[in-house]
Amino acid sequence: ATTEIYTLSLHDALPIFLEDSIEKVNKLQQEADNSVKKIAEGKGDDIVGTVLALEKADQSLKLMTEVRNKVIAAYNQVMRMQV
């Protein structure tokens, strides 16, 4: 069996990383929403698990927002550079 090693440039890897991160944050948000719906409909009784899911989703969204802000700040800094 052959093993091929692929190297990605930052230009190629960053969009993949960001897309994957957004999908993970979205999944956590959906899981938290589903957990809340179950509690609201009386189909679930795991209130602690629901609160933890909500907090995990909230923290992941905050982190993703900070990453986005850093990427935008870096882009703006590069655009201000004089060549």
The first five atom37 places (N, CA, C, CB, O) and aatype in JSON, in Angstrom:
{
  "aatype": [0, 16, 16, 6, 9, 18, 16, 10, 15, 10, 8, 3, 0, 10, 14, 9, 13, 10, 6, 3, 15, 9, 6, 11, 19, 2, 11, 10, 5, 5, 6, 0, 3, 2, 15, 19, 11, 11, 9, 0, 6, 7, 11, 7, 3, 3, 9, 19, 7, 16, 19, 10, 0, 10, 6, 11, 0, 3, 5, 15, 10, 11, 10, 12, 16, 6, 19, 1, 2, 11, 19, 9, 0, 0, 18, 2, 5, 19, 12, 1, 12, 5, 19],
  "atom_mask": [
    [1, 1, 1, 1, 1],
    [1, 1, 1, 1, 1],
    [1, 1, 1, 1, 1],
    [1, 1, 1, 1, 1],
    [1, 1, 1, 1, 1],
    [1, 1, 1, 1, 1],
    [1, 1, 1, 1, 1],
    [1, 1, 1, 1, 1],
    [1, 1, 1, 1, 1],
    [1, 1, 1, 1, 1],
    [1, 1, 1, 1, 1],
    [1, 1, 1, 1, 1],
    [1, 1, 1, 1, 1],
    [1, 1, 1, 1, 1],
    [1, 1, 1, 1, 1],
    [1, 1, 1, 1, 1],
    [1, 1, 1, 1, 1],
    [1, 1, 1, 1, 1],
    [1, 1, 1, 1, 1],
    [1, 1, 1, 1, 1],
    [1, 1, 1, 1, 1],
    [1, 1, 1, 1, 1],
    [1, 1, 1, 1, 1],
    [1, 1, 1, 1, 1],
    [1, 1, 1, 1, 1],
    [1, 1, 1, 1, 1],
    [1, 1, 1, 1, 1],
    [1, 1, 1, 1, 1],
    [1, 1, 1, 1, 1],
    [1, 1, 1, 1, 1],
    [1, 1, 1, 1, 1],
    [1, 1, 1, 1, 1],
    [1, 1, 1, 1, 1],
    [1, 1, 1, 1, 1],
    [1, 1, 1, 1, 1],
    [1, 1, 1, 1, 1],
    [1, 1, 1, 1, 1],
    [1, 1, 1, 1, 1],
    [1, 1, 1, 1, 1],
    [1, 1, 1, 1, 1],
    [1, 1, 1, 1, 1],
    [1, 1, 1, 0, 1],
    [1, 1, 1, 1, 1],
    [1, 1, 1, 0, 1],
    [1, 1, 1, 1, 1],
    [1, 1, 1, 1, 1],
    [1, 1, 1, 1, 1],
    [1, 1, 1, 1, 1],
    [1, 1, 1, 0, 1],
    [1, 1, 1, 1, 1],
    [1, 1, 1, 1, 1],
    [1, 1, 1, 1, 1],
    [1, 1, 1, 1, 1],
    [1, 1, 1, 1, 1],
    [1, 1, 1, 1, 1],
    [1, 1, 1, 1, 1],
    [1, 1, 1, 1, 1],
    [1, 1, 1, 1, 1],
    [1, 1, 1, 1, 1],
    [1, 1, 1, 1, 1],
    [1, 1, 1, 1, 1],
    [1, 1, 1, 1, 1],
    [1, 1, 1, 1, 1],
    [1, 1, 1, 1, 1],
    [1, 1, 1, 1, 1],
    [1, 1, 1, 1, 1],
    [1, 1, 1, 1, 1],
    [1, 1, 1, 1, 1],
    [1, 1, 1, 1, 1],
    [1, 1, 1, 1, 1],
    [1, 1, 1, 1, 1],
    [1, 1, 1, 1, 1],
    [1, 1, 1, 1, 1],
    [1, 1, 1, 1, 1],
    [1, 1, 1, 1, 1],
    [1, 1, 1, 1, 1],
    [1, 1, 1, 1, 1],
    [1, 1, 1, 1, 1],
    [1, 1, 1, 1, 1],
    [1, 1, 1, 1, 1],
    [1, 1, 1, 1, 1],
    [1, 1, 1, 1, 1],
    [1, 1, 1, 1, 1]
  ],
  "atom_positions": [
    [[0.85, -1.18, 0.0], [0.0, 0.0, 0.0], [0.88, 1.23, 0.0], [-0.96, 0.01, 1.22], [1.88, 1.31, 0.72]],
    [[0.5, 2.17, -0.81], [1.26, 3.43, -0.89], [0.59, 4.51, -0.05], [1.4, 3.89, -2.36], [-0.63, 4.62, 0.01]],
    [[1.43, 5.27, 0.56], [0.91, 6.39, 1.34], [1.36, 7.67, 0.66], [1.41, 6.34, 2.82], [2.55, 7.91, 0.47]],
    [[0.4, 8.48, 0.31], [0.71, 9.76, -0.32], [0.55, 10.85, 0.72], [-0.19, 10.02, -1.55], [-0.39, 10.86, 1.51]],
    [[1.49, 11.76, 0.71], [1.42, 12.89, 1.63], [1.06, 14.12, 0.83], [2.77, 13.08, 2.4], [1.72, 14.47, -0.15]],
    [[0.0, 14.77, 1.28], [-0.44, 16.0, 0.62], [-0.08, 17.18, 1.51], [-1.96, 15.96, 0.33], [-0.29, 17.15, 2.72]],
    [[0.45, 18.19, 0.9], [0.71, 19.41, 1.65], [-0.16, 20.5, 1.05], [2.23, 19.8, 1.6], [-0.28, 20.65, -0.16]],
    [[-0.77, 21.25, 1.94], [-1.62, 22.35, 1.51], [-0.98, 23.65, 1.91], [-3.03, 22.22, 2.11], [-0.39, 23.78, 2.99]],
    [[-1.09, 24.61, 1.05], [-0.62, 25.93, 1.43], [-1.65, 26.55, 2.36], [-0.38, 26.83, 0.17], [-2.79, 26.08, 2.45]],
    [[-1.26, 27.6, 3.05], [-2.19, 28.31, 3.92], [-3.39, 28.78, 3.11], [-1.5, 29.5, 4.61], [-4.52, 28.78, 3.58]],
    [[-3.11, 29.19, 1.87], [-4.18, 29.67, 0.99], [-5.23, 28.58, 0.76], [-3.59, 30.12, -0.35], [-6.42, 28.88, 0.67]],
    [[-4.79, 27.34, 0.66], [-5.71, 26.22, 0.44], [-6.3, 25.67, 1.73], [-4.99, 25.1, -0.3], [-7.46, 25.26, 1.77]],
    [[-5.5, 25.67, 2.8], [-5.93, 25.04, 4.05], [-6.9, 25.9, 4.85], [-4.73, 24.73, 4.89], [-7.8, 25.37, 5.5]],
    [[-6.74, 27.21, 4.81], [-7.58, 28.09, 5.63], [-9.06, 27.95, 5.3], [-7.15, 29.53, 5.44], [-9.86, 27.81, 6.23]],
    [[-9.46, 27.99, 4.05], [-10.9, 27.82, 3.77], [-11.44, 26.47, 4.23], [-11.15, 27.97, 2.28], [-12.58, 26.38, 4.7]],
    [[-10.63, 25.42, 4.11], [-11.06, 24.09, 4.55], [-11.25, 24.09, 6.06], [-10.03, 23.01, 4.13], [-12.25, 23.58, 6.57]],
    [[-10.28, 24.66, 6.77], [-10.35, 24.76, 8.22], [-11.58, 25.55, 8.67], [-9.09, 25.39, 8.78], [-12.31, 25.13, 9.56]],
    [[-11.79, 26.7, 8.03], [-12.93, 27.55, 8.41], [-14.26, 26.87, 8.12], [-12.86, 28.88, 7.68], [-15.18, 26.93, 8.94]],
    [[-14.37, 26.22, 6.98], [-15.6, 25.52, 6.64], [-15.9, 24.41, 7.63], [-15.53, 24.96, 5.22], [-17.04, 24.24, 8.07]],
    [[-14.87, 23.64, 7.98], [-15.02, 22.56, 8.95], [-15.44, 23.11, 10.31], [-13.71, 21.76, 9.07], [-16.31, 22.55, 10.98]],
    [[-14.82, 24.2, 10.72], [-15.15, 24.82, 12.0], [-16.59, 25.32, 12.03], [-14.19, 25.96, 12.3], [-17.29, 25.15, 13.03]],
    [[-17.01, 25.94, 10.96], [-18.39, 26.45, 10.88], [-19.38, 25.3, 10.96], [-18.59, 27.25, 9.59], [-20.42, 25.42, 11.62]],
    [[-19.08, 24.2, 10.28], [-19.96, 23.03, 10.33], [-20.06, 22.48, 11.74], [-19.46, 21.94, 9.38], [-21.15, 22.09, 12.18]],
    [[-18.94, 22.44, 12.46], [-18.95, 21.93, 13.83], [-19.75, 22.84, 14.76], [-17.52, 21.78, 14.36], [-20.51, 22.36, 15.6]],
    [[-19.58, 24.15, 14.61], [-20.34, 25.1, 15.42], [-21.82, 24.97, 15.12], [-19.86, 26.56, 15.16], [-22.65, 24.98, 16.03]],
    [[-22.16, 24.84, 13.86], [-23.55, 24.68, 13.46], [-24.15, 23.41, 14.06], [-23.68, 24.65, 11.93], [-25.29, 23.41, 14.52]],
    [[-23.38, 22.33, 14.06], [-23.86, 21.07, 14.62], [-24.12, 21.22, 16.12], [-22.83, 19.94, 14.37], [-25.13, 20.73, 16.63]],
    [[-23.23, 21.89, 16.82], [-23.42, 22.11, 18.26], [-24.67, 22.96, 18.52], [-22.18, 22.78, 18.87], [-25.41, 22.71, 19.47]],
    [[-24.89, 23.96, 17.68], [-26.08, 24.8, 17.82], [-27.36, 23.98, 17.6], [-26.02, 25.98, 16.82], [-28.33, 24.12, 18.34]],
    [[-27.33, 23.12, 16.59], [-28.5, 22.29, 16.3], [-28.76, 21.29, 17.43], [-28.3, 21.55, 14.98], [-29.91, 21.06, 17.79]],
    [[-27.7, 20.71, 17.97], [-27.86, 19.76, 19.08], [-28.46, 20.46, 20.3], [-26.51, 19.12, 19.44], [-29.32, 19.91, 20.98]],
    [[-28.0, 21.67, 20.58], [-28.54, 22.44, 21.71], [-30.01, 22.77, 21.46], [-27.72, 23.74, 21.93], [-30.83, 22.64, 22.37]],
    [[-30.34, 23.19, 20.25], [-31.74, 23.49, 19.91], [-32.63, 22.26, 20.09], [-31.84, 24.01, 18.46], [-33.72, 22.35, 20.65]],
    [[-32.15, 21.12, 19.6], [-32.94, 19.89, 19.73], [-33.14, 19.5, 21.19], [-32.26, 18.74, 18.98], [-34.21, 19.03, 21.57]],
    [[-32.12, 19.7, 21.98], [-32.2, 19.38, 23.4], [-33.24, 20.28, 24.09], [-30.82, 19.54, 24.07], [-34.01, 19.81, 24.92]],
    [[-33.24, 21.55, 23.75], [-34.22, 22.49, 24.32], [-35.63, 22.12, 23.88], [-33.89, 23.95, 23.91], [-36.57, 22.15, 24.69]],
    [[-35.78, 21.76, 22.6], [-37.11, 21.37, 22.1], [-37.65, 20.15, 22.85], [-37.05, 21.07, 20.59], [-38.83, 20.1, 23.18]],
    [[-36.78, 19.18, 23.1], [-37.21, 17.98, 23.83], [-37.7, 18.34, 25.22], [-36.07, 16.96, 23.92], [-38.72, 17.84, 25.68]],
    [[-36.97, 19.21, 25.9], [-37.38, 19.65, 27.24], [-38.71, 20.39, 27.16], [-36.29, 20.55, 27.89], [-39.6, 20.15, 27.97]],
    [[-38.84, 21.29, 26.19], [-40.06, 22.09, 26.05], [-41.28, 21.23, 25.71], [-39.86, 23.15, 24.96], [-42.39, 21.53, 26.13]],
    [[-41.06, 20.16, 24.96], [-42.16, 19.27, 24.57], [-42.44, 18.21, 25.61], [-41.84, 18.61, 23.24], [-43.38, 17.42, 25.47]],
    [[-41.65, 18.18, 26.66], [-41.84, 17.18, 27.71], [-41.31, 15.81, 27.34], [0.0, 0.0, 0.0], [-41.63, 14.82, 28.0]],
    [[-40.5, 15.73, 26.3], [-39.96, 14.44, 25.84], [-38.59, 14.15, 26.45], [-39.86, 14.42, 24.32], [-38.02, 13.07, 26.23]],
    [[-38.06, 15.09, 27.19], [-36.75, 14.89, 27.79], [-36.73, 15.44, 29.2], [0.0, 0.0, 0.0], [-37.53, 16.31, 29.55]],
    [[-35.82, 14.94, 30.0], [-35.72, 15.43, 31.38], [-34.28, 15.72, 31.77], [-36.32, 14.43, 32.34], [-33.99, 15.93, 32.95]],
    [[-33.38, 15.74, 30.79], [-31.96, 15.99, 31.07], [-31.68, 17.5, 31.01], [-31.06, 15.23, 30.06], [-31.11, 18.0, 30.05]],
    [[-32.09, 18.18, 32.05], [-31.92, 19.63, 32.09], [-30.44, 20.01, 32.18], [-32.69, 20.22, 33.27], [-30.01, 20.96, 31.54]],
    [[-29.69, 19.27, 32.96], [-28.25, 19.56, 33.09], [-27.56, 19.37, 31.74], [-27.6, 18.64, 34.17], [-26.74, 20.2, 31.34]],
    [[-27.87, 18.29, 31.05], [-27.3, 18.05, 29.72], [-27.68, 19.13, 28.73], [0.0, 0.0, 0.0], [-26.88, 19.52, 27.88]],
    [[-28.92, 19.61, 28.84], [-29.38, 20.68, 27.96], [-28.62, 21.97, 28.22], [-30.88, 20.9, 28.12], [-28.2, 22.65, 27.29]],
    [[-28.46, 22.3, 29.5], [-27.72, 23.51, 29.85], [-26.27, 23.41, 29.37], [-27.77, 23.76, 31.37], [-25.7, 24.38, 28.88]],
    [[-25.67, 22.23, 29.53], [-24.3, 22.03, 29.06], [-24.21, 22.15, 27.54], [-23.77, 20.66, 29.51], [-23.26, 22.74, 27.01]],
    [[-25.18, 21.61, 26.84], [-25.19, 21.71, 25.37], [-25.33, 23.16, 24.94], [-26.35, 20.87, 24.78], [-24.67, 23.59, 23.99]],
    [[-26.18, 23.92, 25.63], [-26.34, 25.34, 25.32], [-25.05, 26.11, 25.57], [-27.47, 25.94, 26.15], [-24.66, 26.95, 24.76]],
    [[-24.4, 25.82, 26.68], [-23.15, 26.51, 27.01], [-22.04, 26.16, 26.02], [-22.71, 26.16, 28.44], [-21.28, 27.02, 25.6]],
    [[-21.97, 24.88, 25.65], [-20.96, 24.44, 24.69], [-21.18, 25.13, 23.34], [-21.0, 22.89, 24.52], [-20.23, 25.58, 22.7]],
    [[-22.43, 25.2, 22.91], [-22.76, 25.87, 21.65], [-22.43, 27.36, 21.72], [-24.25, 25.67, 21.31], [-21.91, 27.93, 20.77]],
    [[-22.74, 27.97, 22.85], [-22.47, 29.4, 23.03], [-20.98, 29.68, 22.99], [-23.07, 29.9, 24.34], [-20.53, 30.6, 22.31]],
    [[-20.2, 28.89, 23.72], [-18.75, 29.09, 23.76], [-18.12, 28.85, 22.39], [-18.12, 28.17, 24.8], [-17.2, 29.58, 22.0]],
    [[-18.59, 27.86, 21.67], [-18.02, 27.58, 20.35], [-18.35, 28.71, 19.37], [-18.55, 26.24, 19.8], [-17.52, 29.07, 18.53]],
    [[-19.54, 29.27, 19.48], [-19.91, 30.4, 18.62], [-19.06, 31.63, 18.96], [-21.41, 30.74, 18.77], [-18.62, 32.34, 18.06]],
    [[-18.84, 31.88, 20.24], [-17.99, 33.01, 20.65], [-16.56, 32.83, 20.12], [-17.97, 33.15, 22.19], [-15.96, 33.77, 19.62]],
    [[-16.03, 31.61, 20.23], [-14.69, 31.34, 19.74], [-14.61, 31.53, 18.23], [-14.25, 29.92, 20.12], [-13.66, 32.12, 17.72]],
    [[-15.62, 31.03, 17.52], [-15.64, 31.18, 16.06], [-15.7, 32.65, 15.67], [-16.84, 30.41, 15.46], [-15.07, 33.06, 14.7]],
    [[-16.45, 33.43, 16.41], [-16.55, 34.87, 16.14], [-15.19, 35.54, 16.35], [-17.61, 35.52, 17.05], [-14.8, 36.41, 15.57]],
    [[-14.48, 35.14, 17.4], [-13.15, 35.71, 17.65], [-12.17, 35.32, 16.55], [-12.61, 35.24, 19.01], [-11.36, 36.15, 16.12]],
    [[-12.23, 34.09, 16.09], [-11.36, 33.66, 14.99], [-11.67, 34.48, 13.74], [-11.55, 32.14, 14.7], [-10.76, 34.94, 13.05]],
    [[-12.95, 34.66, 13.46], [-13.33, 35.47, 12.3], [-12.78, 36.88, 12.42], [-14.86, 35.51, 12.15], [-12.25, 37.43, 11.46]],
    [[-12.91, 37.47, 13.61], [-12.41, 38.83, 13.82], [-10.9, 38.91, 13.61], [-12.76, 39.31, 15.23], [-10.41, 39.88, 13.03]],
    [[-10.17, 37.89, 14.07], [-8.72, 37.87, 13.89], [-8.34, 37.72, 12.42], [-8.1, 36.73, 14.7], [-7.4, 38.36, 11.95]],
    [[-9.07, 36.89, 11.69], [-8.8, 36.71, 10.26], [-9.06, 38.01, 9.51], [-9.67, 35.56, 9.68], [-8.27, 38.4, 8.65]],
    [[-10.15, 38.68, 9.83], [-10.46, 39.95, 9.18], [-9.41, 41.0, 9.52], [-11.86, 40.45, 9.6], [-8.99, 41.76, 8.64]],
    [[-8.98, 41.06, 10.78], [-7.95, 42.02, 11.18], [-6.64, 41.75, 10.45], [-7.74, 41.96, 12.71], [-5.97, 42.68, 10.0]],
    [[-6.28, 40.48, 10.32], [-5.04, 40.13, 9.61], [-5.15, 40.5, 8.13], [-4.75, 38.61, 9.75], [-4.2, 41.03, 7.54]],
    [[-6.29, 40.24, 7.54], [-6.51, 40.59, 6.13], [-6.39, 42.11, 5.95], [-7.91, 40.1, 5.65], [-5.72, 42.57, 5.02]],
    [[-7.03, 42.87, 6.83], [-6.96, 44.34, 6.72], [-5.53, 44.83, 6.89], [-7.86, 44.99, 7.77], [-5.12, 45.78, 6.21]],
    [[-4.78, 44.21, 7.78], [-3.39, 44.61, 7.98], [-2.56, 44.33, 6.73], [-2.79, 43.89, 9.2], [-1.74, 45.15, 6.33]],
    [[-2.77, 43.19, 6.11], [-2.05, 42.86, 4.88], [-2.42, 43.85, 3.78], [-2.36, 41.42, 4.44], [-1.55, 44.27, 3.02]],
    [[-3.68, 44.2, 3.69], [-4.12, 45.12, 2.64], [-3.53, 46.53, 2.82], [-5.66, 45.2, 2.62], [-3.39, 47.27, 1.85]],
    [[-3.19, 46.9, 4.06], [-2.6, 48.22, 4.32], [-1.1, 48.26, 4.05], [-2.86, 48.63, 5.76], [-0.52, 49.34, 3.99]],
    [[-0.48, 47.1, 3.88], [0.96, 47.06, 3.63], [1.27, 47.66, 2.27], [1.49, 45.61, 3.72], [0.55, 47.45, 1.29]],
    [[2.36, 48.4, 2.25], [2.8, 48.97, 0.99], [3.92, 48.09, 0.42], [3.29, 50.43, 1.17], [4.83, 47.67, 1.13]],
    [[3.81, 47.83, -0.86], [4.8, 46.95, -1.49], [5.82, 47.77, -2.22], [4.13, 45.96, -2.45], [6.74, 47.21, -2.82]]
  ]
}
